[in-house]
Amino acid sequence: MERQTVSPPNFAEFWDHLYDQYAPVVYGICLKLGGDEAVASEIFKKAFSGFSSLIECRNSHLSITACLVRHTHKVAIEYLRVKDTKARMEQVFAN
């Protein structure tokens, strides 16, 4: 029996497909959690750029959608936490 080899996927094509298919879902989460378009845009950039390794999905039983949702939620919470902390610090030092 002859062994078949599978060529590695073209990462750029895969990334484009991932972005095209899931960007609306990810942005919707960002907008809901961020509250406005400027904040949502920042969260979206951080969420998608941080997901490029796909490690979260490779080591999980979750679907790509569930991984993206979980990852985006974590990024949004962290972003908002940092933003809130900075705002409080600025307020303290302004007084």
Short mmCIF file of N, CA and C in Angstrom, two decimals:
data_model
loop_
_atom_site.label_atom_id
_atom_site.label_comp_id
_atom_site.label_asym_id
_atom_site.label_seq_id
_atom_site.Cartn_x
_atom_site.Cartn_y
_atom_site.Cartn_z
N MET A 1 0.84 -1.17 0.00
CA MET A 1 0.00 0.00 0.00
C MET A 1 0.90 1.24 0.00
N GLU A 2 0.61 2.15 -0.89
CA GLU A 2 1.41 3.36 -1.02
C GLU A 2 0.94 4.41 -0.03
N ARG A 3 1.88 5.03 0.62
CA ARG A 3 1.56 6.05 1.60
C ARG A 3 1.30 7.37 0.89
N GLN A 4 0.20 8.02 1.24
CA GLN A 4 -0.13 9.30 0.64
C GLN A 4 0.43 10.41 1.51
N THR A 5 0.95 11.41 0.87
CA THR A 5 1.42 12.57 1.61
C THR A 5 0.47 13.72 1.38
N VAL A 6 0.31 14.49 2.41
CA VAL A 6 -0.57 15.64 2.33
C VAL A 6 0.30 16.88 2.43
N SER A 7 0.17 17.73 1.45
CA SER A 7 0.98 18.95 1.48
C SER A 7 0.42 19.87 2.56
N PRO A 8 1.31 20.64 3.20
CA PRO A 8 0.83 21.56 4.24
C PRO A 8 -0.09 22.60 3.64
N PRO A 9 -1.09 23.01 4.40
CA PRO A 9 -2.01 24.02 3.87
C PRO A 9 -1.30 25.34 3.68
N ASN A 10 -1.77 26.09 2.75
CA ASN A 10 -1.26 27.42 2.52
C ASN A 10 -1.79 28.30 3.65
N PHE A 11 -0.88 28.77 4.51
CA PHE A 11 -1.31 29.51 5.70
C PHE A 11 -2.06 30.79 5.32
N ALA A 12 -1.60 31.48 4.29
CA ALA A 12 -2.27 32.73 3.90
C ALA A 12 -3.71 32.46 3.47
N GLU A 13 -3.92 31.41 2.71
CA GLU A 13 -5.28 31.06 2.29
C GLU A 13 -6.14 30.68 3.48
N PHE A 14 -5.55 29.89 4.37
CA PHE A 14 -6.29 29.48 5.57
C PHE A 14 -6.66 30.70 6.41
N TRP A 15 -5.70 31.60 6.61
CA TRP A 15 -5.95 32.80 7.41
C TRP A 15 -7.04 33.66 6.77
N ASP A 16 -6.99 33.83 5.45
CA ASP A 16 -8.02 34.60 4.74
C ASP A 16 -9.40 33.96 4.94
N HIS A 17 -9.45 32.64 4.83
CA HIS A 17 -10.71 31.93 5.03
C HIS A 17 -11.21 32.12 6.46
N LEU A 18 -10.32 31.98 7.41
CA LEU A 18 -10.68 32.15 8.82
C LEU A 18 -11.23 33.55 9.06
N TYR A 19 -10.52 34.54 8.53
CA TYR A 19 -10.95 35.93 8.70
C TYR A 19 -12.30 36.16 8.03
N ASP A 20 -12.44 35.74 6.79
CA ASP A 20 -13.69 35.96 6.06
C ASP A 20 -14.88 35.31 6.75
N GLN A 21 -14.67 34.13 7.27
CA GLN A 21 -15.77 33.39 7.88
C GLN A 21 -16.11 33.87 9.28
N TYR A 22 -15.11 34.25 10.06
CA TYR A 22 -15.35 34.51 11.47
C TYR A 22 -15.25 35.97 11.90
N ALA A 23 -14.77 36.84 11.05
CA ALA A 23 -14.64 38.25 11.43
C ALA A 23 -15.97 38.87 11.89
N PRO A 24 -17.09 38.61 11.22
CA PRO A 24 -18.34 39.20 11.70
C PRO A 24 -18.72 38.73 13.11
N VAL A 25 -18.47 37.47 13.41
CA VAL A 25 -18.77 36.94 14.74
C VAL A 25 -17.88 37.61 15.78
N VAL A 26 -16.60 37.65 15.49
CA VAL A 26 -15.63 38.23 16.43
C VAL A 26 -15.93 39.72 16.63
N TYR A 27 -16.19 40.44 15.54
CA TYR A 27 -16.48 41.87 15.67
C TYR A 27 -17.77 42.11 16.46
N GLY A 28 -18.76 41.27 16.25
CA GLY A 28 -20.02 41.39 17.00
C GLY A 28 -19.79 41.25 18.50
N ILE A 29 -18.95 40.31 18.88
CA ILE A 29 -18.62 40.14 20.30
C ILE A 29 -17.88 41.37 20.81
N CYS A 30 -16.93 41.84 20.02
CA CYS A 30 -16.15 43.02 20.40
C CYS A 30 -17.05 44.24 20.59
N LEU A 31 -17.98 44.41 19.69
CA LEU A 31 -18.89 45.56 19.76
C LEU A 31 -19.81 45.44 20.98
N LYS A 32 -20.30 44.26 21.23
CA LYS A 32 -21.20 44.06 22.37
C LYS A 32 -20.46 44.30 23.69
N LEU A 33 -19.25 43.78 23.81
CA LEU A 33 -18.50 43.94 25.05
C LEU A 33 -17.84 45.32 25.16
N GLY A 34 -17.40 45.86 24.02
CA GLY A 34 -16.70 47.15 24.04
C GLY A 34 -17.62 48.34 24.14
N GLY A 35 -18.81 48.22 23.62
CA GLY A 35 -19.78 49.29 23.75
C GLY A 35 -19.79 50.33 22.65
N ASP A 36 -18.66 50.56 22.00
CA ASP A 36 -18.66 51.50 20.87
C ASP A 36 -17.67 51.02 19.82
N GLU A 37 -17.75 51.61 18.65
CA GLU A 37 -16.97 51.12 17.51
C GLU A 37 -15.46 51.29 17.69
N ALA A 38 -15.04 52.36 18.32
CA ALA A 38 -13.60 52.59 18.51
C ALA A 38 -12.99 51.52 19.41
N VAL A 39 -13.66 51.24 20.52
CA VAL A 39 -13.18 50.21 21.45
C VAL A 39 -13.28 48.84 20.79
N ALA A 40 -14.39 48.58 20.11
CA ALA A 40 -14.58 47.30 19.44
C ALA A 40 -13.49 47.05 18.42
N SER A 41 -13.11 48.08 17.70
CA SER A 41 -12.05 47.95 16.69
C SER A 41 -10.72 47.57 17.33
N GLU A 42 -10.38 48.18 18.45
CA GLU A 42 -9.14 47.85 19.15
C GLU A 42 -9.16 46.42 19.67
N ILE A 43 -10.27 46.02 20.26
CA ILE A 43 -10.39 44.65 20.77
C ILE A 43 -10.30 43.66 19.62
N PHE A 44 -10.98 43.98 18.51
CA PHE A 44 -10.98 43.10 17.34
C PHE A 44 -9.56 42.86 16.84
N LYS A 45 -8.78 43.94 16.72
CA LYS A 45 -7.40 43.81 16.24
C LYS A 45 -6.58 42.93 17.18
N LYS A 46 -6.73 43.14 18.48
CA LYS A 46 -5.98 42.35 19.44
C LYS A 46 -6.43 40.88 19.42
N ALA A 47 -7.72 40.67 19.30
CA ALA A 47 -8.25 39.31 19.31
C ALA A 47 -7.78 38.52 18.09
N PHE A 48 -7.91 39.11 16.91
CA PHE A 48 -7.52 38.37 15.72
C PHE A 48 -6.01 38.21 15.61
N SER A 49 -5.27 39.23 15.95
CA SER A 49 -3.81 39.10 15.85
C SER A 49 -3.27 38.10 16.86
N GLY A 50 -3.93 37.99 18.00
CA GLY A 50 -3.48 37.05 19.02
C GLY A 50 -3.91 35.63 18.77
N PHE A 51 -4.77 35.42 17.82
CA PHE A 51 -5.29 34.08 17.55
C PHE A 51 -4.55 33.39 16.41
N SER A 52 -3.55 34.04 15.87
CA SER A 52 -2.90 33.51 14.67
C SER A 52 -2.21 32.16 14.88
N SER A 53 -1.82 31.86 16.09
CA SER A 53 -1.13 30.58 16.30
C SER A 53 -2.09 29.40 16.37
N LEU A 54 -3.34 29.65 16.65
CA LEU A 54 -4.37 28.61 16.76
C LEU A 54 -4.06 27.56 17.83
N ILE A 55 -3.14 27.87 18.72
CA ILE A 55 -2.80 26.92 19.77
C ILE A 55 -4.02 26.59 20.62
N GLU A 56 -4.85 27.58 20.86
CA GLU A 56 -6.02 27.35 21.70
C GLU A 56 -6.94 26.28 21.11
N CYS A 57 -7.02 26.21 19.80
CA CYS A 57 -7.89 25.21 19.19
C CYS A 57 -7.21 23.85 19.07
N ARG A 58 -5.93 23.87 18.80
CA ARG A 58 -5.22 22.59 18.65
C ARG A 58 -5.23 21.79 19.93
N ASN A 59 -5.21 22.47 21.06
CA ASN A 59 -5.16 21.79 22.34
C ASN A 59 -6.53 21.72 23.01
N SER A 60 -7.57 21.78 22.23
CA SER A 60 -8.91 21.83 22.79
C SER A 60 -9.86 20.92 22.02
N HIS A 61 -10.91 20.54 22.68
CA HIS A 61 -11.96 19.76 22.02
C HIS A 61 -13.02 20.67 21.40
N LEU A 62 -12.84 21.99 21.54
CA LEU A 62 -13.82 22.94 21.05
C LEU A 62 -13.68 23.18 19.55
N SER A 63 -14.76 23.64 18.95
CA SER A 63 -14.73 24.01 17.54
C SER A 63 -13.95 25.32 17.38
N ILE A 64 -13.61 25.65 16.15
CA ILE A 64 -12.91 26.91 15.90
C ILE A 64 -13.78 28.09 16.34
N THR A 65 -15.08 28.01 16.08
CA THR A 65 -15.98 29.08 16.49
C THR A 65 -15.94 29.26 18.00
N ALA A 66 -16.05 28.17 18.73
CA ALA A 66 -16.03 28.26 20.19
C ALA A 66 -14.68 28.79 20.68
N CYS A 67 -13.60 28.36 20.06
CA CYS A 67 -12.27 28.87 20.43
C CYS A 67 -12.16 30.36 20.19
N LEU A 68 -12.63 30.80 19.04
CA LEU A 68 -12.59 32.24 18.73
C LEU A 68 -13.44 33.05 19.70
N VAL A 69 -14.61 32.55 20.03
CA VAL A 69 -15.49 33.24 20.96
C VAL A 69 -14.81 33.33 22.33
N ARG A 70 -14.28 32.23 22.80
CA ARG A 70 -13.61 32.20 24.11
C ARG A 70 -12.40 33.15 24.11
N HIS A 71 -11.59 33.06 23.06
CA HIS A 71 -10.40 33.91 22.96
C HIS A 71 -10.78 35.39 22.91
N THR A 72 -11.76 35.72 22.09
CA THR A 72 -12.20 37.12 21.95
C THR A 72 -12.73 37.65 23.28
N HIS A 73 -13.49 36.84 23.97
CA HIS A 73 -14.03 37.25 25.26
C HIS A 73 -12.89 37.54 26.25
N LYS A 74 -11.88 36.67 26.30
CA LYS A 74 -10.74 36.88 27.19
C LYS A 74 -9.99 38.16 26.83
N VAL A 75 -9.77 38.37 25.54
CA VAL A 75 -9.06 39.58 25.08
C VAL A 75 -9.86 40.83 25.44
N ALA A 76 -11.17 40.79 25.22
CA ALA A 76 -12.02 41.94 25.51
C ALA A 76 -12.01 42.28 27.00
N ILE A 77 -12.15 41.28 27.83
CA ILE A 77 -12.16 41.51 29.28
C ILE A 77 -10.83 42.10 29.72
N GLU A 78 -9.73 41.55 29.23
CA GLU A 78 -8.42 42.08 29.59
C GLU A 78 -8.24 43.51 29.09
N TYR A 79 -8.64 43.78 27.86
CA TYR A 79 -8.53 45.12 27.29
C TYR A 79 -9.32 46.12 28.13
N LEU A 80 -10.55 45.77 28.46
CA LEU A 80 -11.40 46.67 29.23
C LEU A 80 -10.87 46.86 30.64
N ARG A 81 -10.31 45.81 31.22
CA ARG A 81 -9.73 45.90 32.56
C ARG A 81 -8.54 46.88 32.55
N VAL A 82 -7.68 46.75 31.58
CA VAL A 82 -6.52 47.64 31.47
C VAL A 82 -6.98 49.07 31.21
N LYS A 83 -7.94 49.22 30.32
CA LYS A 83 -8.44 50.56 29.99
C LYS A 83 -9.06 51.21 31.22
N ASP A 84 -9.82 50.45 32.00
CA ASP A 84 -10.44 50.98 33.21
C ASP A 84 -9.38 51.35 34.24
N THR A 85 -8.37 50.53 34.38
CA THR A 85 -7.29 50.80 35.33
C THR A 85 -6.54 52.07 34.94
N LYS A 86 -6.25 52.23 33.65
CA LYS A 86 -5.58 53.44 33.19
C LYS A 86 -6.42 54.68 33.48
N ALA A 87 -7.72 54.58 33.23
CA ALA A 87 -8.62 55.72 33.46
C ALA A 87 -8.65 56.08 34.95
N ARG A 88 -8.69 55.07 35.82
CA ARG A 88 -8.68 55.35 37.26
C ARG A 88 -7.37 55.97 37.70
N MET A 89 -6.27 55.48 37.16
CA MET A 89 -4.95 56.02 37.51
C MET A 89 -4.84 57.49 37.06
N GLU A 90 -5.32 57.78 35.88
CA GLU A 90 -5.28 59.16 35.38
C GLU A 90 -6.12 60.07 36.27
N GLN A 91 -7.25 59.55 36.72
CA GLN A 91 -8.13 60.33 37.60
C GLN A 91 -7.45 60.59 38.94
N VAL A 92 -6.80 59.59 39.49
CA VAL A 92 -6.11 59.76 40.77
C VAL A 92 -4.99 60.78 40.66
N PHE A 93 -4.19 60.69 39.59
CA PHE A 93 -3.07 61.60 39.45
C PHE A 93 -3.48 63.00 38.98
N ALA A 94 -4.66 63.13 38.44
CA ALA A 94 -5.15 64.44 38.02
C ALA A 94 -5.59 65.27 39.23
N ASN A 95 -5.95 64.61 40.29
CA ASN A 95 -6.42 65.33 41.50
C ASN A 95 -5.30 65.69 42.41
#
